[in-house]
XYZ file of C-alpha atoms in Angstrom:
745
model
C -23.783 -16.872 -28.371
C -23.699 -15.204 -24.857
C -20.112 -15.206 -23.927
C -18.524 -14.528 -20.593
C -16.459 -11.227 -20.178
C -13.440 -11.157 -17.726
C -15.188 -8.490 -15.753
C -17.238 -9.961 -13.095
C -16.542 -13.538 -14.179
C -17.121 -16.036 -11.413
C -13.931 -18.210 -11.231
C -15.304 -21.403 -9.910
C -13.676 -24.282 -8.264
C -14.005 -27.733 -9.803
C -16.699 -28.674 -7.219
C -18.961 -26.085 -8.736
C -18.975 -27.474 -12.144
C -22.135 -29.469 -13.515
C -22.401 -32.999 -12.105
C -20.052 -32.550 -9.364
C -22.290 -33.459 -6.488
C -21.774 -29.993 -4.970
C -23.614 -29.486 -1.835
C -25.649 -26.524 -3.530
C -27.622 -29.367 -5.256
C -29.304 -29.998 -1.951
C -30.290 -26.474 -1.604
C -33.527 -24.982 -2.509
C -33.591 -22.376 -5.180
C -34.826 -19.769 -2.723
C -32.326 -20.579 -0.058
C -30.693 -17.238 1.135
C -27.470 -16.428 -0.198
C -24.521 -16.803 2.103
C -22.971 -13.699 3.739
C -19.178 -13.372 3.350
C -19.321 -15.428 0.200
C -19.132 -14.285 -3.386
C -22.896 -14.088 -4.437
C -22.145 -14.331 -8.343
C -19.775 -17.405 -7.514
C -22.463 -19.058 -5.254
C -25.414 -18.396 -7.686
C -23.305 -19.991 -10.540
C -22.861 -22.827 -8.138
C -26.440 -23.346 -7.581
C -27.071 -23.227 -11.416
C -24.503 -25.757 -11.946
C -26.044 -28.113 -9.212
C -29.438 -27.721 -10.827
C -28.212 -29.024 -14.379
C -25.684 -31.222 -12.737
C -27.999 -34.183 -11.923
C -28.928 -34.428 -15.703
C -25.466 -33.991 -16.971
C -24.106 -36.463 -14.463
C -26.492 -39.008 -16.253
C -24.869 -38.272 -19.534
C -21.209 -37.949 -18.137
C -20.981 -39.870 -15.112
C -16.994 -40.010 -15.045
C -16.329 -36.617 -16.439
C -13.974 -34.632 -14.140
C -13.407 -31.689 -16.505
C -16.970 -30.242 -16.747
C -17.017 -26.380 -17.905
C -18.143 -23.971 -15.298
C -21.400 -21.989 -15.299
C -20.501 -18.208 -15.913
C -22.440 -14.987 -16.098
C -23.201 -14.038 -19.732
C -21.519 -11.064 -21.173
C -24.750 -10.127 -23.492
C -27.658 -10.336 -21.183
C -30.002 -9.727 -24.162
C -29.103 -13.372 -25.326
C -28.794 -15.333 -21.969
C -28.464 -14.634 -18.191
C -25.671 -17.394 -17.911
C -23.813 -19.711 -20.101
C -21.620 -22.900 -20.223
C -18.826 -22.978 -22.825
C -18.333 -26.729 -24.290
C -15.631 -26.317 -26.823
C -12.645 -27.470 -24.898
C -14.551 -30.438 -23.183
C -15.888 -31.427 -26.716
C -12.339 -31.134 -28.231
C -10.727 -33.367 -25.440
C -13.346 -36.086 -26.704
C -13.059 -35.455 -30.367
C -16.983 -34.709 -30.642
C -18.602 -32.004 -32.476
C -19.387 -29.293 -29.763
C -22.444 -27.958 -31.691
C -24.038 -31.274 -32.159
C -23.205 -32.249 -28.492
C -24.670 -29.044 -26.963
C -27.773 -29.353 -29.056
C -28.479 -32.631 -27.910
C -27.679 -31.710 -24.353
C -29.909 -28.546 -24.479
C -33.028 -30.672 -25.945
C -32.742 -33.290 -23.163
C -32.268 -30.511 -20.373
C -35.075 -28.532 -21.585
C -37.310 -31.499 -21.558
C -36.344 -32.316 -17.967
C -36.964 -28.515 -16.869
C -40.489 -28.583 -18.582
C -41.387 -31.920 -16.894
C -40.338 -30.583 -13.485
C -37.446 -32.960 -13.045
C -35.015 -30.135 -12.722
C -36.593 -27.738 -10.126
C -34.907 -24.297 -9.454
C -34.028 -21.199 -10.873
C -33.326 -22.223 -14.415
C -36.340 -21.707 -16.665
C -35.031 -22.282 -20.060
C -31.927 -23.534 -21.888
C -30.812 -22.790 -25.412
C -27.957 -24.183 -27.636
C -26.052 -21.713 -29.551
C -22.907 -23.129 -31.223
C -20.820 -24.591 -28.498
C -22.618 -22.553 -25.810
C -25.360 -23.934 -23.466
C -27.345 -20.779 -22.614
C -29.094 -20.619 -19.391
C -32.350 -18.344 -18.786
C -33.231 -17.897 -15.062
C -36.394 -16.705 -13.079
C -35.332 -13.173 -12.802
C -37.839 -12.234 -9.951
C -36.361 -14.984 -7.733
C -32.853 -13.830 -8.331
C -33.860 -10.318 -7.674
C -35.365 -11.435 -4.419
C -32.168 -13.494 -3.464
C -29.719 -10.683 -4.068
C -31.867 -7.891 -2.667
C -32.373 -10.001 0.513
C -28.568 -10.348 0.810
C -27.888 -6.704 0.445
C -30.565 -5.929 2.965
C -29.220 -8.418 5.432
C -25.554 -7.535 5.049
C -25.798 -3.737 4.689
C -22.365 -2.187 5.029
C -20.641 -5.545 4.634
C -22.179 -6.388 1.338
C -19.367 -7.325 -1.064
C -17.232 -8.583 1.860
C -16.001 -12.146 1.541
C -13.804 -14.706 3.672
C -11.384 -15.194 0.715
C -8.426 -14.221 2.734
C -9.157 -16.702 5.587
C -8.030 -14.431 8.246
C -4.167 -14.506 7.067
C -2.156 -11.620 8.368
C -0.888 -9.101 5.869
C 1.205 -5.855 6.842
C 0.906 -3.170 4.370
C 3.717 -0.564 4.771
C 2.878 2.700 3.172
C 3.304 6.306 3.507
C 6.868 5.954 5.281
C 7.835 9.742 4.475
C 11.024 11.141 5.869
C 10.099 12.736 9.208
C 11.559 16.152 8.451
C 9.160 17.475 5.862
C 5.351 17.604 5.150
C 3.602 15.291 2.846
C 3.791 16.198 -0.790
C 1.562 15.089 -3.693
C 3.809 11.977 -4.529
C 3.699 11.108 -0.809
C -0.051 11.146 -0.964
C -0.298 8.787 -3.862
C 1.615 6.161 -1.811
C -0.710 7.010 1.102
C -3.762 6.354 -0.997
C -2.664 3.212 -2.707
C -1.658 1.597 0.650
C -4.668 2.695 2.573
C -7.151 1.746 -0.150
C -5.416 -1.590 -0.675
C -5.790 -2.235 3.039
C -9.621 -1.471 2.975
C -9.970 -3.842 0.003
C -8.139 -6.726 1.623
C -9.832 -6.402 4.936
C -13.077 -6.625 2.853
C -11.581 -9.932 1.426
C -11.075 -11.533 4.835
C -7.317 -10.554 5.442
C -6.264 -9.451 8.831
C -4.853 -6.231 7.844
C -2.263 -3.942 9.595
C -0.976 -0.615 8.253
C 2.659 0.215 9.095
C 4.678 3.538 8.889
C 8.270 2.887 8.840
C 9.931 6.019 10.485
C 13.205 6.745 8.868
C 14.593 8.607 11.794
C 18.303 7.952 10.841
C 20.523 9.484 8.382
C 22.283 12.651 7.364
C 19.104 14.601 6.455
C 17.521 13.757 9.688
C 20.594 14.702 11.772
C 20.781 18.156 9.914
C 17.171 18.830 10.688
C 17.482 17.751 14.385
C 20.454 20.143 14.663
C 18.778 23.044 13.422
C 15.331 22.182 15.384
C 17.378 21.867 18.642
C 18.849 25.414 18.206
C 15.774 27.190 17.285
C 13.041 25.473 19.046
C 12.949 27.527 22.153
C 13.984 30.864 20.182
C 11.044 31.463 17.980
C 7.441 30.249 17.956
C 6.432 28.259 14.904
C 4.116 30.424 12.603
C 3.101 27.644 10.104
C 1.888 24.154 10.591
C 4.691 22.198 12.428
C 5.701 19.783 9.603
C 5.911 22.621 7.121
C 8.022 24.502 9.668
C 10.263 21.495 10.232
C 10.527 20.993 6.499
C 11.713 24.716 5.984
C 14.234 24.149 8.652
C 15.713 21.131 6.836
C 15.895 23.204 3.536
C 17.717 26.278 5.356
C 20.191 24.072 7.177
C 20.908 21.993 4.126
C 21.703 24.989 2.306
C 23.837 26.428 4.993
C 25.864 22.989 5.163
C 26.198 22.953 1.368
C 27.584 26.697 1.324
C 30.301 25.598 3.844
C 31.281 22.852 1.485
C 32.075 25.298 -1.152
C 34.009 27.604 1.004
C 31.226 30.177 2.037
C 30.084 30.861 5.528
C 26.469 31.243 5.914
C 26.752 34.062 8.369
C 28.559 36.023 5.645
C 25.888 35.463 3.157
C 23.218 36.502 5.650
C 25.163 39.719 6.480
C 25.509 40.558 2.781
C 21.697 39.791 2.314
C 20.979 42.314 4.879
C 23.333 45.040 3.341
C 21.760 44.538 -0.047
C 22.060 43.235 -3.602
C 25.468 44.916 -4.194
C 26.901 43.254 -0.956
C 25.624 39.660 -2.151
C 27.098 40.261 -5.746
C 30.399 41.153 -4.364
C 30.511 38.058 -2.008
C 29.683 35.749 -4.866
C 32.330 37.257 -6.784
C 35.043 36.884 -4.114
C 33.759 33.446 -3.477
C 34.094 32.297 -7.034
C 37.374 33.859 -7.225
C 38.639 31.761 -4.294
C 37.590 28.574 -6.035
C 38.894 29.623 -9.543
C 39.567 26.347 -11.645
C 37.249 24.059 -9.479
C 34.267 23.821 -11.720
C 32.029 21.866 -9.327
C 32.608 24.395 -6.414
C 31.985 27.351 -8.723
C 28.703 25.932 -9.853
C 27.716 25.230 -6.218
C 28.251 28.645 -5.290
C 26.100 29.930 -7.790
C 23.356 27.417 -7.034
C 23.288 27.851 -3.306
C 23.476 31.546 -3.367
C 20.326 31.465 -5.408
C 18.632 28.845 -3.262
C 19.570 30.820 -0.043
C 18.086 33.972 -1.087
C 14.979 32.127 -2.408
C 14.496 30.595 1.113
C 15.185 33.888 2.648
C 12.312 35.627 0.986
C 9.725 32.883 2.111
C 11.258 32.195 5.674
C 13.135 35.401 6.654
C 11.913 35.660 10.322
C 12.982 32.080 10.950
C 16.218 32.356 9.161
C 17.249 35.566 10.959
C 16.987 33.422 14.297
C 18.457 30.292 12.841
C 21.592 32.266 11.443
C 22.200 34.010 14.644
C 23.059 30.580 16.105
C 24.258 28.702 12.971
C 27.031 31.234 11.972
C 28.895 30.016 15.007
C 28.924 26.307 13.784
C 32.194 25.763 12.298
C 31.265 22.595 10.401
C 27.550 21.974 10.185
C 28.058 18.430 8.548
C 30.504 17.323 11.264
C 28.135 18.678 13.997
C 25.129 16.952 12.351
C 27.232 13.671 11.989
C 28.046 13.705 15.817
C 24.382 14.423 16.784
C 23.515 11.316 14.517
C 26.047 9.120 16.136
C 24.994 9.948 19.473
C 21.375 9.186 18.773
C 22.445 5.768 17.165
C 24.249 5.010 20.459
C 21.128 5.891 22.421
C 22.653 8.835 24.335
C 19.506 10.180 26.217
C 20.410 13.817 25.460
C 20.389 13.133 21.590
C 17.142 10.959 21.753
C 15.437 13.954 23.404
C 16.493 16.176 20.548
C 15.693 13.579 17.918
C 12.352 12.378 19.239
C 10.973 15.639 19.804
C 11.635 16.844 16.218
C 10.583 13.619 14.592
C 7.323 13.240 16.691
C 6.426 16.863 16.046
C 6.867 16.444 12.408
C 4.831 13.221 12.434
C 2.090 15.067 14.417
C 1.913 17.506 11.442
C 2.028 14.578 9.046
C -0.859 12.738 10.838
C -3.040 15.813 10.765
C -2.819 15.608 6.900
C -3.515 11.873 6.898
C -6.571 12.460 9.271
C -7.838 15.104 6.549
C -8.125 12.036 4.115
C -9.466 9.541 6.886
C -5.962 7.448 6.919
C -4.752 5.754 10.053
C -1.790 3.610 10.536
C -1.803 0.659 13.167
C 1.814 0.929 13.927
C 4.740 3.389 13.706
C 8.131 1.339 13.571
C 11.114 3.624 14.386
C 14.330 2.584 12.303
C 16.433 3.689 15.109
C 15.048 0.939 17.370
C 16.158 -1.817 15.243
C 19.704 -1.078 16.416
C 18.672 -0.379 20.046
C 16.845 -3.559 20.365
C 19.690 -5.677 18.984
C 17.921 -6.823 15.825
C 20.710 -5.302 13.713
C 23.257 -7.214 15.231
C 21.393 -10.391 15.431
C 20.650 -10.394 11.707
C 24.169 -9.456 10.912
C 25.532 -12.411 12.539
C 23.373 -14.765 10.403
C 24.286 -12.720 7.382
C 27.951 -13.020 7.964
C 27.706 -16.837 7.861
C 26.258 -16.859 4.431
C 28.299 -18.116 1.526
C 27.416 -15.016 -0.412
C 28.689 -12.574 2.273
C 31.674 -10.504 1.296
C 33.084 -8.483 4.337
C 34.300 -5.007 4.053
C 37.704 -3.933 3.360
C 39.823 -0.817 3.467
C 41.744 -1.814 0.210
C 39.966 -3.743 -2.476
C 41.392 -4.957 -5.664
C 41.251 -1.444 -6.912
C 43.125 -0.044 -4.068
C 40.053 1.690 -2.430
C 37.992 1.095 0.751
C 34.852 -1.096 -0.076
C 31.932 -1.976 2.139
C 30.384 -5.517 2.736
C 28.134 -6.753 0.431
C 25.848 -9.718 -0.610
C 26.767 -11.584 -3.953
C 23.477 -11.517 -5.396
C 24.433 -12.629 -8.750
C 26.029 -15.664 -7.437
C 22.925 -16.493 -5.275
C 20.747 -16.306 -8.241
C 23.018 -18.579 -10.399
C 23.412 -21.151 -7.634
C 19.440 -21.244 -7.048
C 18.904 -21.565 -10.699
C 16.567 -18.518 -10.621
C 15.439 -17.319 -14.071
C 17.126 -14.346 -15.502
C 16.179 -12.130 -18.415
C 12.767 -11.546 -19.554
C 10.389 -12.546 -16.817
C 13.220 -13.176 -14.190
C 16.099 -11.308 -12.574
C 18.307 -8.907 -14.546
C 21.389 -10.388 -15.873
C 24.760 -9.327 -14.158
C 22.771 -8.717 -11.089
C 24.411 -5.926 -8.922
C 25.642 -6.693 -5.364
C 23.661 -5.524 -2.361
C 25.731 -3.417 -0.183
C 24.926 -3.735 3.625
C 27.852 -1.996 5.335
C 30.164 0.954 4.861
C 33.912 0.500 4.713
C 33.785 1.446 8.478
C 31.498 -1.344 9.523
C 28.440 0.918 10.032
C 25.104 -0.257 8.397
C 23.488 1.080 5.432
C 19.726 1.727 5.060
C 19.540 -1.166 2.647
C 20.787 -3.543 5.402
C 18.152 -2.030 7.890
C 15.295 -2.599 5.462
C 16.279 -6.247 5.372
C 16.199 -6.245 9.321
C 12.880 -4.510 9.254
C 11.601 -6.835 6.715
C 12.299 -9.957 9.075
C 10.639 -8.098 11.780
C 7.364 -7.613 9.631
C 7.670 -11.037 8.609
C 7.607 -12.444 12.222
C 4.216 -10.943 12.787
C 2.618 -11.660 9.421
C 1.942 -14.086 6.627
C 2.418 -11.635 3.815
C 4.163 -8.180 3.416
C 3.237 -5.672 0.808
C 5.570 -2.461 0.579
C 4.131 0.576 -1.340
C 6.911 2.209 -3.139
C 7.803 4.560 -5.871
C 8.945 2.850 -9.066
C 12.439 4.433 -8.696
C 12.872 2.091 -5.808
C 11.883 -1.161 -7.555
C 15.452 -2.666 -7.754
C 16.275 -1.879 -4.131
C 13.022 -3.513 -2.819
C 13.897 -6.587 -5.015
C 17.339 -6.754 -3.514
C 15.707 -6.728 -0.013
C 13.375 -9.592 -0.797
C 16.295 -11.712 -2.424
C 18.362 -10.884 0.654
C 15.593 -12.219 2.802
C 15.380 -15.559 0.565
C 19.113 -15.934 0.796
C 19.217 -15.973 4.549
C 15.992 -17.925 4.849
C 14.423 -19.775 2.151
C 10.900 -19.840 3.862
C 10.938 -15.993 2.967
C 10.494 -16.857 -0.630
C 7.205 -15.166 -1.648
C 6.359 -13.688 1.613
C 7.213 -10.077 0.753
C 6.263 -8.178 -2.463
C 6.132 -4.705 -3.401
C 3.519 -2.633 -5.348
C 5.263 0.021 -7.281
C 3.508 3.332 -8.550
C 4.709 6.000 -11.121
C 5.176 9.632 -10.391
C 2.720 12.564 -10.096
C 3.389 14.957 -12.928
C 3.173 18.705 -12.082
C 1.726 21.001 -14.615
C 3.947 23.807 -13.403
C 7.244 23.954 -11.575
C 9.204 21.228 -9.886
C 9.350 20.005 -6.327
C 12.677 20.399 -4.445
C 13.275 19.581 -0.877
C 16.437 21.642 -0.920
C 14.630 24.643 -1.895
C 11.654 23.745 0.621
C 9.317 23.779 -2.475
C 6.896 21.067 -2.714
C 3.362 20.518 -4.255
C 2.155 20.099 -0.575
C -0.874 17.816 0.183
C -2.244 20.249 2.671
C -2.022 23.276 -0.007
C -3.608 21.114 -2.700
C -6.420 20.293 -0.431
C -7.056 24.057 0.088
C -6.877 24.596 -3.634
C -9.431 21.699 -4.209
C -11.740 22.916 -1.569
C -11.715 26.402 -3.018
C -12.982 25.153 -6.416
C -15.335 22.743 -4.907
C -16.890 25.283 -2.659
C -17.438 27.608 -5.603
C -19.121 24.727 -7.758
C -21.225 23.878 -4.875
C -22.414 27.173 -4.129
C -23.522 27.801 -7.686
C -25.389 24.340 -7.621
C -27.153 25.212 -4.455
C -28.063 28.723 -5.859
C -29.442 27.209 -9.092
C -31.703 24.958 -7.107
C -32.664 27.764 -4.710
C -31.652 25.646 -1.707
C -30.784 27.352 1.635
C -28.157 25.163 3.438
C -26.442 25.755 6.865
C -22.742 26.881 6.954
C -21.883 23.698 8.748
C -23.545 21.560 6.243
C -21.826 23.411 3.466
C -18.400 22.949 5.146
C -19.052 19.252 5.639
C -20.156 18.685 2.142
C -17.289 20.748 0.478
C -14.716 18.904 2.762
C -15.949 15.371 1.834
C -16.071 16.255 -1.878
C -12.604 17.922 -1.859
C -10.979 14.894 -0.205
C -12.940 12.518 -2.490
C -11.725 14.269 -5.487
C -8.167 13.768 -4.204
C -8.540 10.183 -3.621
C -10.404 9.498 -6.757
C -7.647 11.306 -8.736
C -4.852 9.298 -7.253
C -6.689 5.879 -7.353
C -8.529 5.883 -10.664
C -5.681 4.597 -12.821
C -3.276 1.780 -12.478
C -0.322 2.312 -10.329
C 2.099 2.485 -13.095
C 0.245 5.085 -15.113
C 1.852 8.428 -14.391
C -0.668 11.067 -13.289
C -1.006 14.444 -14.702
C -2.692 16.395 -12.015
C -5.326 18.590 -13.370
C -7.547 20.269 -10.653
C -10.288 21.372 -13.316
C -10.747 17.770 -14.414
C -10.792 16.051 -11.015
C -13.440 18.571 -9.849
C -15.633 18.139 -12.813
C -19.254 17.085 -11.984
C -19.952 15.865 -15.430
C -16.925 13.749 -16.061
C -15.435 10.636 -14.440
C -14.462 11.982 -11.004
C -15.463 11.613 -7.393
C -17.814 14.625 -7.460
C -19.641 12.946 -10.490
C -19.970 9.656 -8.558
C -21.169 11.357 -5.335
C -23.569 13.492 -7.170
C -25.070 10.670 -8.939
C -25.145 8.564 -5.596
C -27.207 11.480 -4.021
C -29.579 11.237 -6.938
C -30.545 7.628 -5.809
C -30.818 8.895 -2.250
C -33.153 11.591 -3.491
C -35.531 8.993 -5.251
C -35.977 7.185 -1.840
C -36.322 10.597 0.006
C -38.848 11.799 -2.434
C -40.709 8.355 -2.006
C -40.621 8.996 1.779
C -42.098 12.515 1.188
C -45.177 11.261 -0.779
C -45.641 8.581 1.907
C -45.722 11.130 4.683
C -48.092 13.128 2.510
C -50.559 10.218 2.340
C -50.133 10.016 -1.661
C -48.736 6.603 -1.833
C -48.563 3.422 0.499
C -45.730 3.015 2.899
C -43.046 0.698 1.798
C -43.664 -2.918 2.836
C -40.894 -5.389 3.762
C -38.969 -6.926 1.053
C -40.472 -10.126 1.778
C -43.997 -8.656 0.907
C -43.020 -6.953 -2.332
C -43.376 -8.482 -5.801
C -40.026 -8.419 -7.335
C -41.606 -9.773 -10.504
C -42.540 -6.086 -11.160
C -38.729 -5.472 -11.926
C -39.319 -6.129 -15.471
C -37.154 -3.496 -17.119
C -34.066 -4.800 -18.886
C -32.053 -1.997 -17.397
C -32.731 -3.276 -13.828
C -31.660 -6.770 -14.590
C -28.330 -5.418 -16.416
C -27.323 -3.217 -13.291
C -28.121 -6.408 -11.108
C -26.100 -8.754 -13.131
C -23.224 -6.231 -13.975
C -22.706 -4.439 -10.910
C -24.576 -5.744 -7.794
C -23.884 -9.438 -8.350
C -20.244 -8.974 -9.458
C -19.278 -6.453 -6.729
C -17.647 -9.030 -4.357
C -15.652 -10.550 -7.298
C -14.516 -7.179 -8.296
C -13.233 -6.553 -4.898
C -11.499 -9.727 -4.689
C -9.829 -9.786 -8.150
C -8.410 -6.308 -7.048
C -7.313 -7.024 -3.678
C -6.140 -10.722 -3.734
C -4.540 -11.617 -7.109
C -2.472 -14.700 -7.355
C 0.824 -14.412 -5.655
C 3.453 -15.294 -8.513
C 7.005 -16.844 -8.329
C 9.456 -13.898 -7.678
C 10.641 -11.819 -9.070
C 7.253 -11.326 -10.727
C 4.767 -9.304 -8.832
C 1.113 -9.653 -8.008
C -1.075 -7.542 -10.168
C -3.154 -5.524 -7.614
C -6.032 -3.603 -9.098
C -6.211 -0.463 -6.763
C -7.982 1.337 -9.701
C -10.850 -1.216 -10.053
C -13.246 0.346 -7.398
C -12.904 3.784 -9.085
C -13.688 2.123 -12.497
C -16.508 0.091 -11.165
C -18.472 2.977 -9.394
C -18.015 5.327 -12.456
C -19.522 2.733 -14.750
C -22.244 1.919 -12.374
C -23.392 5.404 -11.859
C -23.464 6.026 -15.651
C -25.690 3.008 -15.950
C -27.816 4.419 -13.166
C -28.196 7.697 -14.877
C -29.689 5.774 -17.964
C -32.041 3.744 -15.535
C -33.866 6.720 -13.916
C -33.053 9.357 -16.440
C -35.482 11.078 -18.535
C -35.582 7.932 -21.031
C -35.342 5.445 -18.148
C -37.680 3.683 -15.946
C -40.521 5.638 -13.932
C -39.754 4.770 -10.448
C -42.153 7.224 -8.652
C -45.495 8.344 -9.798
C -46.043 12.037 -10.699
C -48.775 14.068 -9.014
C -50.818 14.036 -12.177
C -50.648 10.233 -12.245
C -51.935 10.103 -8.438
C -54.525 12.668 -9.075
C -55.975 11.435 -12.170
C -59.501 10.106 -12.965
C -58.287 6.445 -12.822
C -56.921 4.887 -9.773
C -53.172 4.521 -9.485
C -52.232 0.971 -9.764
C -48.486 1.181 -9.638
C -47.829 0.574 -5.975
C -46.336 -2.752 -6.337
C -43.979 -1.725 -8.886
C -42.845 1.419 -7.088
C -42.306 -0.551 -3.930
C -40.044 -3.129 -5.606
C -38.071 -0.227 -7.413
C -37.577 1.429 -4.160
C -36.024 -1.472 -2.592
C -33.941 -1.857 -5.401
C -32.690 1.818 -5.521
C -31.753 1.140 -1.892
C -29.574 -1.801 -2.814
C -28.046 0.206 -5.568
C -27.246 3.024 -3.153
C -25.887 0.272 -0.705
C -23.400 -0.898 -3.263
C -22.190 2.461 -4.207
C -21.881 3.573 -0.520
C -19.883 0.432 0.137
C -17.591 1.012 -2.790
C -17.001 4.586 -1.841
C -16.018 3.590 1.843
C -13.340 1.320 0.258
C -12.071 4.565 -1.318
C -12.275 6.076 2.246
C -15.058 8.473 0.858
C -17.842 8.818 3.114
C -21.051 8.637 1.160
C -23.362 11.776 1.099
C -27.298 11.905 1.379
C -27.552 15.365 -0.218
C -24.966 17.328 -2.310
């Protein structure tokens, strides 16, 4: 029997079931498919309506009729209806029931009583298999693709509901590294998918401009900015400053003045060794400080090898700072208090760094709609307002300078008590047992970042119907606590905020370290990818003896390089760890962006070659689709690609972008890998379609110049229209991945 697979299955509402009286029954079989509707679902509804009149005579009161679904095995049927559950509920033999049903329905079809797309039905076990007029289905679908163009596959499923996707949100004192970039790609791609499903999507960047790291960096930037001109990209420059300033601070914490180590470095290795020996002797017996001296001497010298010009200037100033940690803390406090002089320092550094970050994002075609600054939550009074509400909660435990253990303790929310009182599930499929508290204030009453995350979440909730936060899996518990805290303060927040977590990107060599200023930078990785891609592209052009302009070559290598990165970061499920391998992701013969783009341009090449033959007067010009004979599309591969890729395209997007929203703490299962998987399979199917053993789309010169007149114009015209539709689907999928389609490669 032709069974329905999960991929591309039309999940139909009850009104689309046979005999429901759905309005599709009133439609003619050739009524155009509706833009912004799922064409597979709409087609299933029409088929259900066609057979519905007959089935209603047999089952006038049934409310549980099974749906029409796409067949998994297109060699056995086009669509199918599975009757096992229906028959089991009535305790009737499903085989006998379907056999009788098929015989009656076939008689109606042959008599013309059931006009429409269905040409034949067949009983196979408990399945009623449906066969349709393929030429008419081809015409319906090709007309829809042509009419909707770049929006084919889009639906109104989201109904215009507002969603905020917060992604990237990297610390504004360093460049983006490969881990950040996975966050970026997941968030930006999901935003594209949800917009295609009719959601009103906004992409937000939460600027963490408070905290010790930012204060240290701002202190360094303020002292060096006007003394040396940056000699690297500005976000790289600021990231290096943080690494140096943090090292200087850590040296002071173990009793070493950075100026003394700088002088020793200038004097030579012997002076450095002597200073280290003296420093270790001074902390004899303190294992932690001894280890710190060894570690930070090494880090300082490593940084000096890479950033010496900047460090010489920085250390001339920093050596006079008696306590870097205290000075950075003062600067932080002044900024939180909204003192104008501190705002100028912080905002200059933060905005400069974000400018560099945005340059990287622009390389990949990513643009946020809003940048929300953490500091402004306090300045606008949101922190105080939310805290007043929180303090009235039965689960709020205030800070104390002496808890039961005799030590200071910050204020927290009793999450375990809240979960128990609400009767929320714990253990498997629920919240963890012995749930830890959510600390919101330090013992001195100052706010913690976890508290400010709650405040920001309420701010996002005020301007959206749904919040999605893209986070590293290491932050999973913290994000869950924030959502619980929102529910504790306002029960209406239940199910309003979810997070999508992703696993790390594994490096083949070395480790990332912000303290050492060592990252696998997104910018550097782009350069590496582009170098490899450029060499491969150059060889391909040489093999084809094609002469291209430098501008064209630059454009293509840029698009292919960024596409390779995007595909590599999106082609697997979010919780799958990525082992980054440049050789694999730049492979033109394997599952990769270059592979998809290359095969996409092959489809474009077919159309381009047809246009050339038309211009040369060898074949008739392409008529409008309405004038084409889609009955000429008689190869099984053509029907298979239409049914498995063109028709289910919208369903695939919807399934990936708009899964069911479960009861917290369960999370929606977003499929940000689905588009990559879909395109990879589609271009492989296309390779078999127009490859050496596939369908002859264009006539050869020998066919055109032979003794017998060529009579294949009608089939060629239909197939060129079909190729254009295939290319449109691929292009629309690529744009969801933020990859610009190419015509040549």
